Every structure is written in C-alpha cells, then in structure tokens.
XYZ file of C-alpha atoms in Angstrom:
583
model
C 22.807 36.035 17.774
C 21.191 36.767 14.643
C 21.910 35.721 11.242
C 20.966 37.161 7.950
C 18.512 35.043 6.068
C 19.424 34.154 2.375
C 17.973 36.811 -0.106
C 17.644 39.617 2.485
C 19.645 42.729 2.305
C 21.535 43.573 5.434
C 22.487 47.197 4.198
C 20.692 50.148 5.874
C 17.348 50.845 4.233
C 17.258 53.094 1.287
C 14.909 55.330 3.004
C 17.604 56.183 5.726
C 19.742 56.916 3.040
C 17.325 59.517 1.423
C 16.744 61.010 4.647
C 20.466 61.660 5.248
C 20.802 63.190 1.981
C 17.802 65.532 2.695
C 19.806 67.001 5.742
C 21.689 69.980 4.841
C 25.659 69.077 4.041
C 26.730 71.450 6.856
C 24.314 69.899 9.350
C 25.016 66.241 8.726
C 26.466 64.305 11.786
C 25.208 67.091 14.064
C 25.604 66.607 17.713
C 23.081 67.589 20.387
C 25.710 69.202 22.577
C 26.583 71.724 19.945
C 23.065 73.538 20.175
C 23.848 75.674 23.188
C 27.245 77.265 22.064
C 25.777 77.409 18.560
C 22.753 79.432 19.625
C 25.113 81.603 22.071
C 27.533 82.140 19.250
C 24.626 82.906 16.698
C 23.205 85.693 19.154
C 26.560 87.192 19.609
C 27.443 87.076 15.841
C 24.110 88.915 15.368
C 25.177 91.641 17.577
C 28.317 92.164 15.494
C 26.860 91.399 12.297
C 24.078 93.876 12.353
C 25.897 97.363 12.845
C 28.629 95.914 10.686
C 26.413 95.157 7.624
C 24.418 98.248 8.157
C 27.847 99.871 7.729
C 28.657 98.196 4.512
C 25.589 99.973 3.086
C 27.615 103.055 2.992
C 30.002 101.554 1.013
C 27.658 99.944 -1.557
C 25.510 103.136 -1.558
C 22.254 101.466 -0.700
C 19.512 101.861 2.012
C 20.631 100.958 5.588
C 18.012 98.210 5.889
C 19.374 96.134 2.988
C 22.430 95.474 5.020
C 20.181 93.569 7.506
C 18.816 91.843 4.408
C 22.221 90.475 3.408
C 22.138 88.107 6.720
C 18.754 86.948 6.504
C 17.754 84.832 3.506
C 21.273 84.593 1.872
C 22.666 83.157 5.315
C 19.908 80.904 5.491
C 20.223 79.757 1.870
C 24.083 79.071 2.426
C 23.396 77.213 5.662
C 20.997 74.875 4.144
C 23.159 74.175 0.761
C 26.729 74.930 1.670
C 29.281 72.375 2.867
C 31.318 74.501 5.394
C 30.352 74.293 8.770
C 31.634 77.692 9.878
C 31.439 80.041 6.930
C 29.356 83.185 7.559
C 27.928 84.538 4.386
C 26.712 88.304 4.183
C 27.615 91.564 3.037
C 31.199 92.114 2.516
C 33.341 95.340 2.529
C 35.395 94.084 -0.698
C 32.224 92.934 -2.770
C 30.588 96.110 -1.643
C 33.516 98.150 -2.937
C 33.632 96.421 -6.097
C 29.919 96.885 -6.670
C 29.745 100.665 -5.603
C 32.993 101.346 -8.027
C 31.696 99.304 -10.892
C 28.116 100.729 -10.912
C 29.683 104.202 -10.738
C 31.633 103.325 -13.833
C 28.764 101.741 -16.096
C 27.733 105.061 -17.473
C 23.907 104.535 -17.253
C 22.119 107.675 -17.928
C 20.543 109.332 -14.611
C 21.958 106.628 -12.467
C 22.803 108.082 -9.089
C 23.657 106.159 -5.508
C 21.316 105.536 -3.012
C 18.414 105.655 -5.581
C 15.889 102.933 -6.271
C 17.549 102.063 -9.683
C 20.977 101.942 -7.913
C 19.500 99.238 -5.495
C 17.750 97.160 -8.261
C 21.002 97.255 -10.287
C 22.827 96.124 -7.118
C 20.146 93.135 -6.792
C 20.520 92.344 -10.563
C 24.357 91.960 -9.835
C 23.490 89.632 -6.874
C 21.572 87.495 -9.340
C 24.176 87.408 -12.014
C 26.763 86.167 -9.512
C 24.278 83.710 -8.535
C 24.146 82.454 -11.972
C 27.809 82.594 -12.510
C 28.433 80.421 -9.335
C 25.861 77.888 -10.123
C 27.701 77.647 -13.581
C 31.193 77.441 -12.083
C 29.758 74.558 -9.859
C 28.279 72.791 -13.034
C 31.767 72.943 -14.746
C 33.492 72.128 -11.567
C 35.530 75.582 -11.687
C 36.017 75.813 -7.816
C 39.877 75.914 -8.638
C 39.445 79.395 -10.258
C 39.726 80.818 -6.569
C 43.347 79.428 -6.640
C 44.281 81.997 -9.265
C 44.408 84.779 -6.566
C 47.402 83.590 -4.594
C 47.535 84.069 -0.673
C 50.080 86.883 -1.118
C 48.072 88.735 -3.906
C 44.866 88.268 -1.602
C 46.768 90.112 1.143
C 47.756 93.086 -0.960
C 43.893 93.169 -2.371
C 42.363 93.165 1.053
C 44.719 95.676 2.159
C 43.977 97.947 -0.549
C 40.370 97.471 0.074
C 40.627 98.220 3.599
C 42.760 101.569 2.944
C 40.110 102.536 0.329
C 37.097 101.486 3.096
C 38.987 103.397 5.913
C 39.735 106.316 4.093
C 35.941 106.712 2.473
C 34.574 106.732 6.117
C 36.501 109.871 7.353
C 34.245 112.355 5.851
C 31.131 110.991 7.404
C 33.092 110.585 10.910
C 33.890 114.438 10.710
C 30.661 115.375 9.305
C 32.342 117.129 5.974
C 31.286 116.481 2.335
C 32.772 113.694 0.571
C 34.832 114.823 -2.570
C 34.652 113.436 -6.075
C 37.077 112.180 -8.595
C 40.021 109.681 -7.903
C 41.307 108.671 -4.694
C 43.981 111.102 -4.127
C 41.353 113.925 -5.249
C 39.049 112.657 -2.517
C 41.664 112.871 -0.086
C 42.865 116.299 -1.059
C 39.393 117.541 -0.690
C 39.047 116.032 2.805
C 42.131 117.723 4.065
C 41.191 121.270 2.510
C 37.461 121.013 4.408
C 38.876 119.954 7.776
C 37.882 123.233 9.189
C 34.341 122.410 8.399
C 34.357 119.430 10.919
C 31.354 119.025 12.935
C 32.291 118.529 16.486
C 29.333 116.723 17.721
C 29.489 114.494 14.812
C 33.111 113.711 15.448
C 32.503 113.224 19.115
C 30.199 110.441 18.261
C 32.543 108.779 16.044
C 35.614 108.923 18.317
C 33.314 107.522 20.964
C 32.425 104.713 19.017
C 36.159 104.031 18.111
C 36.878 104.257 21.835
C 34.135 101.646 22.785
C 35.023 99.034 20.024
C 38.903 99.269 20.776
C 38.277 99.382 24.574
C 36.007 96.307 24.617
C 38.571 94.510 22.191
C 41.142 95.123 24.665
C 39.613 94.691 28.066
C 36.351 92.779 27.668
C 36.604 90.934 24.153
C 33.748 88.772 24.694
C 31.288 91.707 24.425
C 30.839 93.218 21.047
C 31.691 96.717 21.548
C 29.991 97.780 18.147
C 26.492 96.976 19.525
C 27.280 98.978 22.777
C 28.234 101.857 20.686
C 25.207 101.557 18.622
C 22.840 101.336 21.692
C 24.530 104.079 23.544
C 24.807 106.433 20.512
C 21.059 106.067 19.737
C 20.326 106.818 23.468
C 22.333 109.786 23.441
C 21.478 111.236 20.184
C 17.626 110.740 20.871
C 18.342 112.438 24.315
C 20.128 115.584 22.991
C 18.192 115.800 19.659
C 21.915 115.419 17.909
C 20.263 116.135 14.500
C 19.199 119.615 15.545
C 23.176 120.395 16.143
C 24.093 119.063 12.594
C 24.652 115.282 13.301
C 23.372 113.327 10.567
C 21.304 110.442 11.535
C 20.088 107.466 9.592
C 16.285 108.593 9.757
C 13.374 106.316 9.153
C 14.384 102.535 8.635
C 11.674 100.565 6.688
C 11.062 97.555 8.969
C 9.211 94.174 8.203
C 10.070 91.683 5.878
C 12.342 92.047 2.719
C 10.475 92.531 -0.738
C 10.569 89.353 -2.352
C 10.755 88.911 -6.250
C 12.782 90.219 -9.056
C 14.350 93.612 -8.777
C 11.886 96.279 -10.431
C 12.836 98.794 -13.186
C 15.482 96.620 -14.565
C 15.809 93.933 -16.884
C 17.705 92.047 -19.627
C 18.768 95.024 -21.225
C 20.893 95.993 -18.133
C 22.835 92.910 -18.055
C 25.403 93.564 -20.512
C 26.282 96.700 -18.618
C 26.951 94.669 -15.464
C 28.968 91.928 -16.736
C 32.420 93.110 -15.680
C 30.913 94.158 -12.157
C 29.413 90.591 -11.706
C 32.546 88.832 -12.994
C 34.715 90.929 -10.676
C 32.536 89.937 -7.540
C 32.287 86.301 -8.686
C 36.067 85.959 -8.731
C 36.571 87.540 -5.507
C 33.721 85.603 -3.969
C 35.201 82.192 -4.870
C 38.672 83.026 -3.728
C 37.783 84.856 -0.464
C 35.051 82.130 0.429
C 37.362 79.216 -0.592
C 40.237 80.507 1.281
C 38.092 81.216 4.377
C 36.459 77.847 4.173
C 39.746 75.879 4.055
C 41.448 77.777 6.647
C 38.833 77.246 9.247
C 38.028 73.778 8.070
C 41.761 72.977 8.362
C 41.676 74.368 11.980
C 39.094 71.730 13.068
C 40.029 68.937 11.002
C 36.970 69.224 8.563
C 36.998 68.492 4.989
C 35.583 71.341 2.842
C 33.865 70.557 -0.589
C 34.476 73.863 -2.313
C 32.250 72.936 -5.673
C 29.562 72.404 -2.859
C 30.131 75.578 -1.313
C 29.757 77.164 -4.651
C 26.149 75.803 -4.712
C 25.551 77.426 -1.393
C 27.130 80.823 -2.530
C 25.008 80.518 -5.718
C 21.837 80.089 -3.408
C 22.892 82.873 -1.139
C 23.464 85.501 -3.939
C 20.225 84.374 -5.648
C 18.300 84.812 -2.477
C 20.041 88.280 -2.126
C 18.843 89.254 -5.591
C 15.299 88.249 -4.916
C 14.911 89.816 -1.424
C 15.995 93.528 -2.231
C 19.691 93.438 -1.336
C 23.205 93.351 -2.759
C 25.985 90.800 -3.385
C 26.989 88.559 -0.418
C 30.340 86.817 0.249
C 31.912 84.498 2.738
C 33.165 86.841 5.567
C 36.549 85.916 7.176
C 35.895 88.588 9.994
C 32.343 87.214 10.800
C 33.688 83.642 10.380
C 36.536 84.230 12.819
C 33.855 85.711 15.272
C 31.847 82.768 14.986
C 34.625 80.474 15.661
C 36.019 82.518 18.667
C 32.555 82.157 20.158
C 32.949 78.353 19.794
C 30.053 78.104 17.208
C 30.058 74.502 15.760
C 27.841 74.658 12.793
C 25.625 76.592 10.577
C 22.894 76.300 13.347
C 24.645 79.537 14.476
C 24.062 81.404 11.412
C 20.486 80.286 11.284
C 20.206 81.661 14.816
C 21.902 84.997 13.646
C 19.347 84.907 10.751
C 16.521 84.588 13.419
C 17.653 87.405 15.473
C 17.848 89.672 12.468
C 14.363 88.608 11.411
C 13.175 89.882 14.962
C 15.035 93.153 14.425
C 13.433 93.715 10.965
C 9.987 92.857 12.130
C 10.030 94.883 15.648
C 13.020 97.203 16.378
C 13.973 99.243 13.104
C 12.087 102.093 14.849
C 14.793 102.312 17.502
C 17.348 102.726 14.744
C 16.039 106.279 13.522
C 18.198 108.437 15.894
C 21.536 106.517 15.096
C 24.217 108.765 14.021
C 25.737 107.945 10.495
C 29.179 108.668 11.926
C 28.606 105.672 14.517
C 28.372 103.470 11.351
C 31.118 105.038 9.640
C 33.342 104.621 12.638
C 32.134 101.083 12.852
C 33.339 100.204 9.004
C 36.454 102.470 9.796
C 37.609 99.836 12.175
C 36.574 96.992 9.828
C 38.825 98.933 7.222
C 41.734 98.996 9.613
C 41.368 95.129 10.229
C 41.604 94.583 6.336
C 44.956 96.419 6.296
C 46.975 93.123 7.015
C 50.531 94.534 7.928
C 51.386 91.366 9.659
C 50.490 89.358 6.483
C 52.600 91.686 4.386
C 55.484 91.124 6.637
C 55.207 87.590 6.463
C 55.287 87.760 2.508
C 58.234 90.335 2.629
C 60.257 87.513 4.638
C 59.167 84.765 2.407
C 59.513 86.144 -1.040
C 60.192 89.859 -2.049
C 58.809 89.421 -5.479
C 55.510 88.349 -3.924
C 55.585 91.109 -1.593
C 56.094 93.848 -4.280
C 53.031 92.306 -6.158
C 51.096 92.446 -3.066
C 51.783 96.069 -2.532
C 51.198 97.017 -6.251
C 47.763 95.399 -5.956
C 47.048 97.305 -3.134
C 48.006 100.666 -4.392
C 45.991 99.989 -7.520
C 42.904 98.839 -5.628
C 42.769 101.985 -3.555
C 44.305 104.647 -6.094
C 42.689 103.120 -9.363
C 39.599 100.890 -8.559
C 38.852 97.700 -6.821
C 37.816 96.276 -10.201
C 41.166 97.155 -11.818
C 42.802 95.929 -8.695
C 41.221 92.418 -8.856
C 42.217 92.090 -12.664
C 45.582 93.098 -11.851
C 45.813 90.612 -9.127
C 44.993 87.786 -11.070
C 47.293 88.744 -13.975
C 50.081 89.525 -11.696
C 49.500 85.948 -9.919
C 49.738 84.377 -13.365
C 52.795 86.108 -14.158
C 54.645 85.556 -11.146
C 53.720 81.918 -11.520
C 55.321 81.895 -15.223
C 58.320 83.883 -13.931
C 58.988 81.190 -11.311
C 58.643 78.601 -13.888
C 60.894 80.223 -16.331
C 63.662 80.729 -14.007
C 63.282 78.157 -11.311
C 65.775 77.205 -8.721
C 68.590 75.115 -10.152
C 71.031 72.979 -8.426
C 74.327 70.981 -8.916
C 73.679 67.901 -6.803
C 76.384 66.233 -5.052
C 75.861 62.531 -3.347
C 77.959 61.197 -0.597
C 79.107 57.441 -0.248
C 76.368 57.024 2.158
C 73.656 58.235 -0.068
C 73.099 61.941 1.368
C 72.226 64.524 -1.144
C 73.742 68.062 -0.860
C 72.738 70.948 -3.099
C 74.503 74.005 -4.299
C 72.999 76.703 -6.555
C 74.109 76.184 -10.206
C 76.843 78.240 -11.528
C 79.849 77.324 -13.832
C 82.728 76.250 -12.073
C 80.759 73.830 -9.989
C 80.671 69.961 -10.374
C 79.221 66.998 -8.324
C 82.543 65.009 -8.376
C 85.344 64.976 -10.879
C 83.960 64.102 -14.274
C 80.454 64.136 -12.931
C 77.725 66.741 -13.131
C 74.304 66.060 -11.419
C 71.754 68.741 -12.459
C 68.403 69.602 -10.561
C 65.697 71.839 -12.417
C 62.798 72.612 -10.142
C 60.111 73.251 -12.469
C 58.047 71.852 -15.497
C 59.985 72.025 -18.895
C 57.862 73.920 -21.339
C 58.139 75.969 -24.416
C 59.050 79.343 -22.359
C 62.122 77.832 -20.425
C 63.252 74.974 -22.365
C 65.977 76.942 -24.165
C 67.141 78.581 -21.046
C 67.331 75.244 -19.272
C 69.544 73.711 -22.248
C 71.837 77.043 -22.124
C 72.304 76.636 -18.543
C 73.130 73.083 -18.591
C 75.703 73.708 -21.256
C 77.283 76.709 -19.500
C 78.029 74.131 -16.496
C 79.268 71.577 -18.821
C 81.623 74.040 -20.546
C 82.697 75.746 -17.215
C 83.263 72.454 -15.183
C 86.641 72.153 -13.449
C 87.168 68.501 -15.028
C 86.034 67.380 -18.403
C 82.313 66.041 -17.714
C 82.161 62.412 -18.418
C 78.668 61.953 -17.160
C 75.613 64.359 -17.060
C 72.831 63.211 -14.820
C 69.578 64.858 -14.996
C 67.699 64.732 -11.696
C 63.945 64.543 -12.883
C 62.303 64.569 -9.355
C 61.242 68.085 -9.726
C 60.144 67.849 -13.580
C 56.614 66.523 -13.607
C 55.794 67.174 -17.100
C 57.381 68.240 -20.434
C 55.973 69.490 -23.621
C 56.869 69.154 -27.579
C 59.017 72.410 -27.513
C 60.958 71.269 -24.372
C 61.520 67.731 -25.800
C 63.038 68.980 -28.911
C 65.492 71.257 -26.680
C 66.124 67.934 -24.613
C 67.042 66.217 -27.666
C 69.525 68.972 -28.749
C 70.929 68.571 -25.266
C 71.388 65.221 -25.450
C 73.159 65.751 -28.823
C 75.441 68.189 -27.246
C 76.438 66.005 -24.502
C 77.192 63.002 -26.603
C 79.057 65.271 -28.919
C 81.406 65.975 -26.052
C 82.003 62.286 -25.449
C 79.831 62.224 -22.499
C 77.031 60.086 -21.157
C 73.618 61.369 -20.612
C 71.579 59.739 -18.027
C 68.134 60.365 -16.410
C 67.178 59.811 -13.025
C 63.930 59.712 -10.808
C 61.674 59.886 -13.811
C 57.854 59.292 -12.561
C 55.865 56.944 -14.846
C 54.076 60.006 -16.396
C 57.049 61.672 -17.358
C 58.842 58.585 -18.959
C 55.697 57.941 -20.983
C 55.558 61.525 -22.144
C 59.419 61.284 -23.123
C 59.051 57.887 -24.874
C 55.963 59.342 -26.774
C 57.901 62.303 -28.250
C 60.943 60.381 -29.070
C 63.281 61.705 -26.603
C 64.313 58.228 -24.785
C 65.210 57.013 -28.367
C 68.577 59.277 -27.897
C 69.321 57.462 -24.770
C 70.574 53.865 -23.852
C 67.985 51.949 -21.443
C 70.619 51.537 -18.822
C 71.160 55.020 -18.481
C 67.540 55.629 -17.103
C 67.540 55.195 -13.254
C 65.051 55.084 -10.412
C 66.977 57.485 -8.364
C 69.908 60.039 -8.370
C 71.707 57.677 -6.023
C 71.655 54.851 -8.359
C 72.796 57.032 -11.271
C 75.833 58.310 -9.435
C 76.453 54.707 -8.280
C 76.570 53.621 -12.229
C 79.013 56.701 -12.652
C 81.165 55.587 -9.949
C 81.215 51.793 -11.219
C 82.038 53.031 -14.758
C 84.718 55.364 -13.495
C 86.434 52.644 -11.251
C 86.084 50.337 -14.263
C 87.983 52.759 -16.400
C 90.704 53.149 -13.806
C 91.303 49.488 -13.432
C 91.445 49.022 -17.143
C 93.892 51.960 -17.459
C 95.930 50.398 -14.777
C-alpha cells in the first residue's frame, strides 16, 4: 500500500490535464474499437456526400468542384473544434437555396450566377456567417436556434424541398429553366415539355430508379454513387453530349484555392448582410436540432455553444477555401449514424476520401450528365418534404400545422429568405398567442387529494361555494386583463355564491407589473363580493415577485398555501366551522 507524503499533490499532473484539453472535444474518450466502424462509415458517407454536394452546386449556382470543397476543410474544421460526435457538416440544400435566392436579389450590377464574382460572393457570405457564429458563441446565443419551433422547421424544410425538387426538373428533362417567380417558372416548364430531350430524361429516370431500388432492396449500398459511375461510363461510351445531353465538362482538380475570395471586399458586405443573417439563423436552428436529436439517441450531451465554434470554424474554412456556406446536415448525419459511425473520425475519413478524389479522380467526372446530378438533388428534395412530420403536427396542434404550411408555401412561392423571416415571426406570434389565451381550468379536489380538471367556463365550480382556478401561463401585460375578466365571469356565473377563490399558481412561473396591478384589482373584486382570495402552490421566485410588487399586502398570510390540497382543506375546515357555528 502506498501513502501520499505530506506536501505532495495526489491529483493528476497538470500536463495530463493540458494534454486532454488539446484533444478535440468530439474525440475525447475515444475508444480504439470505434476505429474500424468509423473508417467504414466515413468511406460510405463519402460515397453519398460526393454526388450530393456536387448536386447542391446546381442550387447555389457555383462550379461543381466547389461542392467537394465543402466536405474537405469545413468538415475537418468542425471535427477538430465542434462538440457533437456525429454531426456532419457540409453543403446543405436549404442554405444553398437561401444563398442563391439572396444573391439574386441583392441587385449588384453585372452579377450573374456561375460567374467568378458570384462564387467570390458566396465565399464572402461564408466568412460573414463564420464571424456571426463566433459572435453568437461569445455572447452565448445558442438559444437563438430555439426561436424556430420544430413545427415551423418542418414547414420550412418542406418548402425548401418543394423548391429544390421543382428546380431540378428542367435539368432532368433537358429543357431551359424559366425566369421570374416560382409559379412563372412552373408554367414555363409545363409549356416547354415538348422540348424534352429523351436521352437526358433517360439518364435522370435511370438515376432515380437506381437510388430508389438500392434504398428498397440493398440499403447498405449508396445508389447515388452507383448511378454516378454507371452514367459516366454510359455517357462516355455513347458520346451522350453529341445527342444533346448536357454534361459537367472539365472539372478543376487539385487542392482548393486557399485565401480570401478575390474580387470582393468590405464594400460588398452591406449588400450581403441579409443573406448572411438568414443563413446564420438556419445554421443555428438546423445544426442544433440535428446535434440534439442524435446526441439524445446515443445518450451524449451536446454543447451547442461549442458547436457554434465548430460551425464558425467550418464556415471560415469554407470562405477561405473557395467554396460556399456549410451547415449541419440532418441527411448526412443520419447516413453516418445508420452506418454505425461513432465519432468525428468518420468525418475526417470522409474528408480524406474527398481529398483523394480532388487530387486524382476529377478527370473521370467530365462526362457526367447534369441530369444525373439533378436527379440526385431531386430525391434529396423529396426527402425534405416531411409529410409524416406535417401529419404529426396536424394531430398535435392544428394552429402549428397551419403555420408550418404557410411557411412552406412562402418558402417555395415567394423566397427562402422571406420564408425564414416569416418562420421566426410566426413562431413568436404563436408563442404569444398561446400565452395570451392559455388553457384555463376549474380544479376539483377529492377527499383523498386527487385533482380533476375541467375547462373553465361560467356555470362550473369546484364545490359549493368554492372556485379553484388554474391558469397555464405567465401573467404579463398582454393577458393580465383577460385573466382577470375570466375569473370574474366564473365568479358571477357560479351556481352557488363563491366564498373562497383559490388561484392555483403551479403553472404561473412569473408575473410583471401590469399583471400585478390586474391581480390586485381581482383581489379587490373578490373581497368586495365577501369572498376569500387564496393563493396556492406559489414557488419562491413568484412569491418574491408578488411581495416586491405589493400584491401580498392585500392578502392574509394564512391564505397563502404550499399546495392546492392544503388550500382546499383550509376551505373545508372553514366551511365546516361555519356550519357548526350556524347549528
């Protein structure tokens, strides 16, 4: 047995602590047994992500190779800085759609999609997003993602999905894309269907068949990469480009360009603020939701504020390596989890595979038909249309379903930026609406202490002479008068004269000055009717607020109870004493 000598520190050596801190957060407590499944999952993920991110470039209107750049340095940066073990960072259809629609609306003279200036601006937006995310971390603003409710996010992503899938149909058919709004574009497509190029459509249909077929019968094999390989081989063998099939053409290989985007500067920043902020909000909301859901699935705690640092680093890496905004991807994270990946080592493996493709294999991409990429993105768009999610929202709360549908329609019919602003506004309005008209109950308590609840309406009472009222919301300036009016209606409409009114405060966590004034007026109203006003289940914070605002000065101390059951017992004792006195 060893003993510690006096004066010696038995705690771990400081150097061990510093060494642990040097390990990336997502890789701490890494187990050697995870290495093989991580590598296999990373290779599989690369097979899916490579054609996927190349397809997203058709949404962002940038060169195809930049899609590969999004899963190189950005993925590595998040793996080394973020906290989530599974979150996959890269190009994303929603942020790509925001980027393209936002740049198209800024009104910069001479700016056209697929141009060097357009690409430079997308990289500048990525740098701005990186700065905003870092600022959000410094100010601990990770909670901002919570302002997009789950139901609104379902509607938003559904709208993006409809916009994305409908935008791929012209490329799948080999017809020109229309201009103007979404409805104008769809009308243009319908009126030009006779111009469909059959070989182009055949490549698209074949791609869809392979993706769907492998999903159904051999889900372990990524159908998208099989479709890419076969389409390139067939396109080269039959010289598809001579039959009117649009192909990708020469893809620039090699290392991504490192440095600040050229041809843009500080003067362009004000024009891009709206675009960057829209991407920033979606990045926080979508990445946080994805990290939390997959973390909870595996019992991992996710540090959203640390993830903000990782997402900031990823977007800064994107802006400095010639590509566009990146985001946490729910679809790619699901693929990684489905392949039993355990950590960010899988994403580092994916980045390694992408680097090999960039250095040695881009020449094989030349003959890939554009309709193949369009079909891959079309499937992604379908996956984003969350019909099952909308059904669940419909079953849970109709008002949230209507908000989700309105958000979806605005996203694809008006614009993604407008949709995300509307999503935030509607989320806040719905929250205020529920606070303004919350659920209200008349509570009854049986002799054995069991509580029953009935929706509050005139004509109800908890017992003859007793009214126990429960209000399920904060009391604040917007709902205070409505609260007071509702209680007064219940008192006036009670079958028997009310001798005790008990306010169940278990669902009233806070109160503001306006509500305190309304509550004082209600207490006066109750006392004027010769009744007792009692409070039950007030937590210490609420009680302190009521005392500071002078509300408790209008009540007797013996009429403030720890629970509703105690308050009802006191009423019964008082009523029984009156009966005995009357007898």
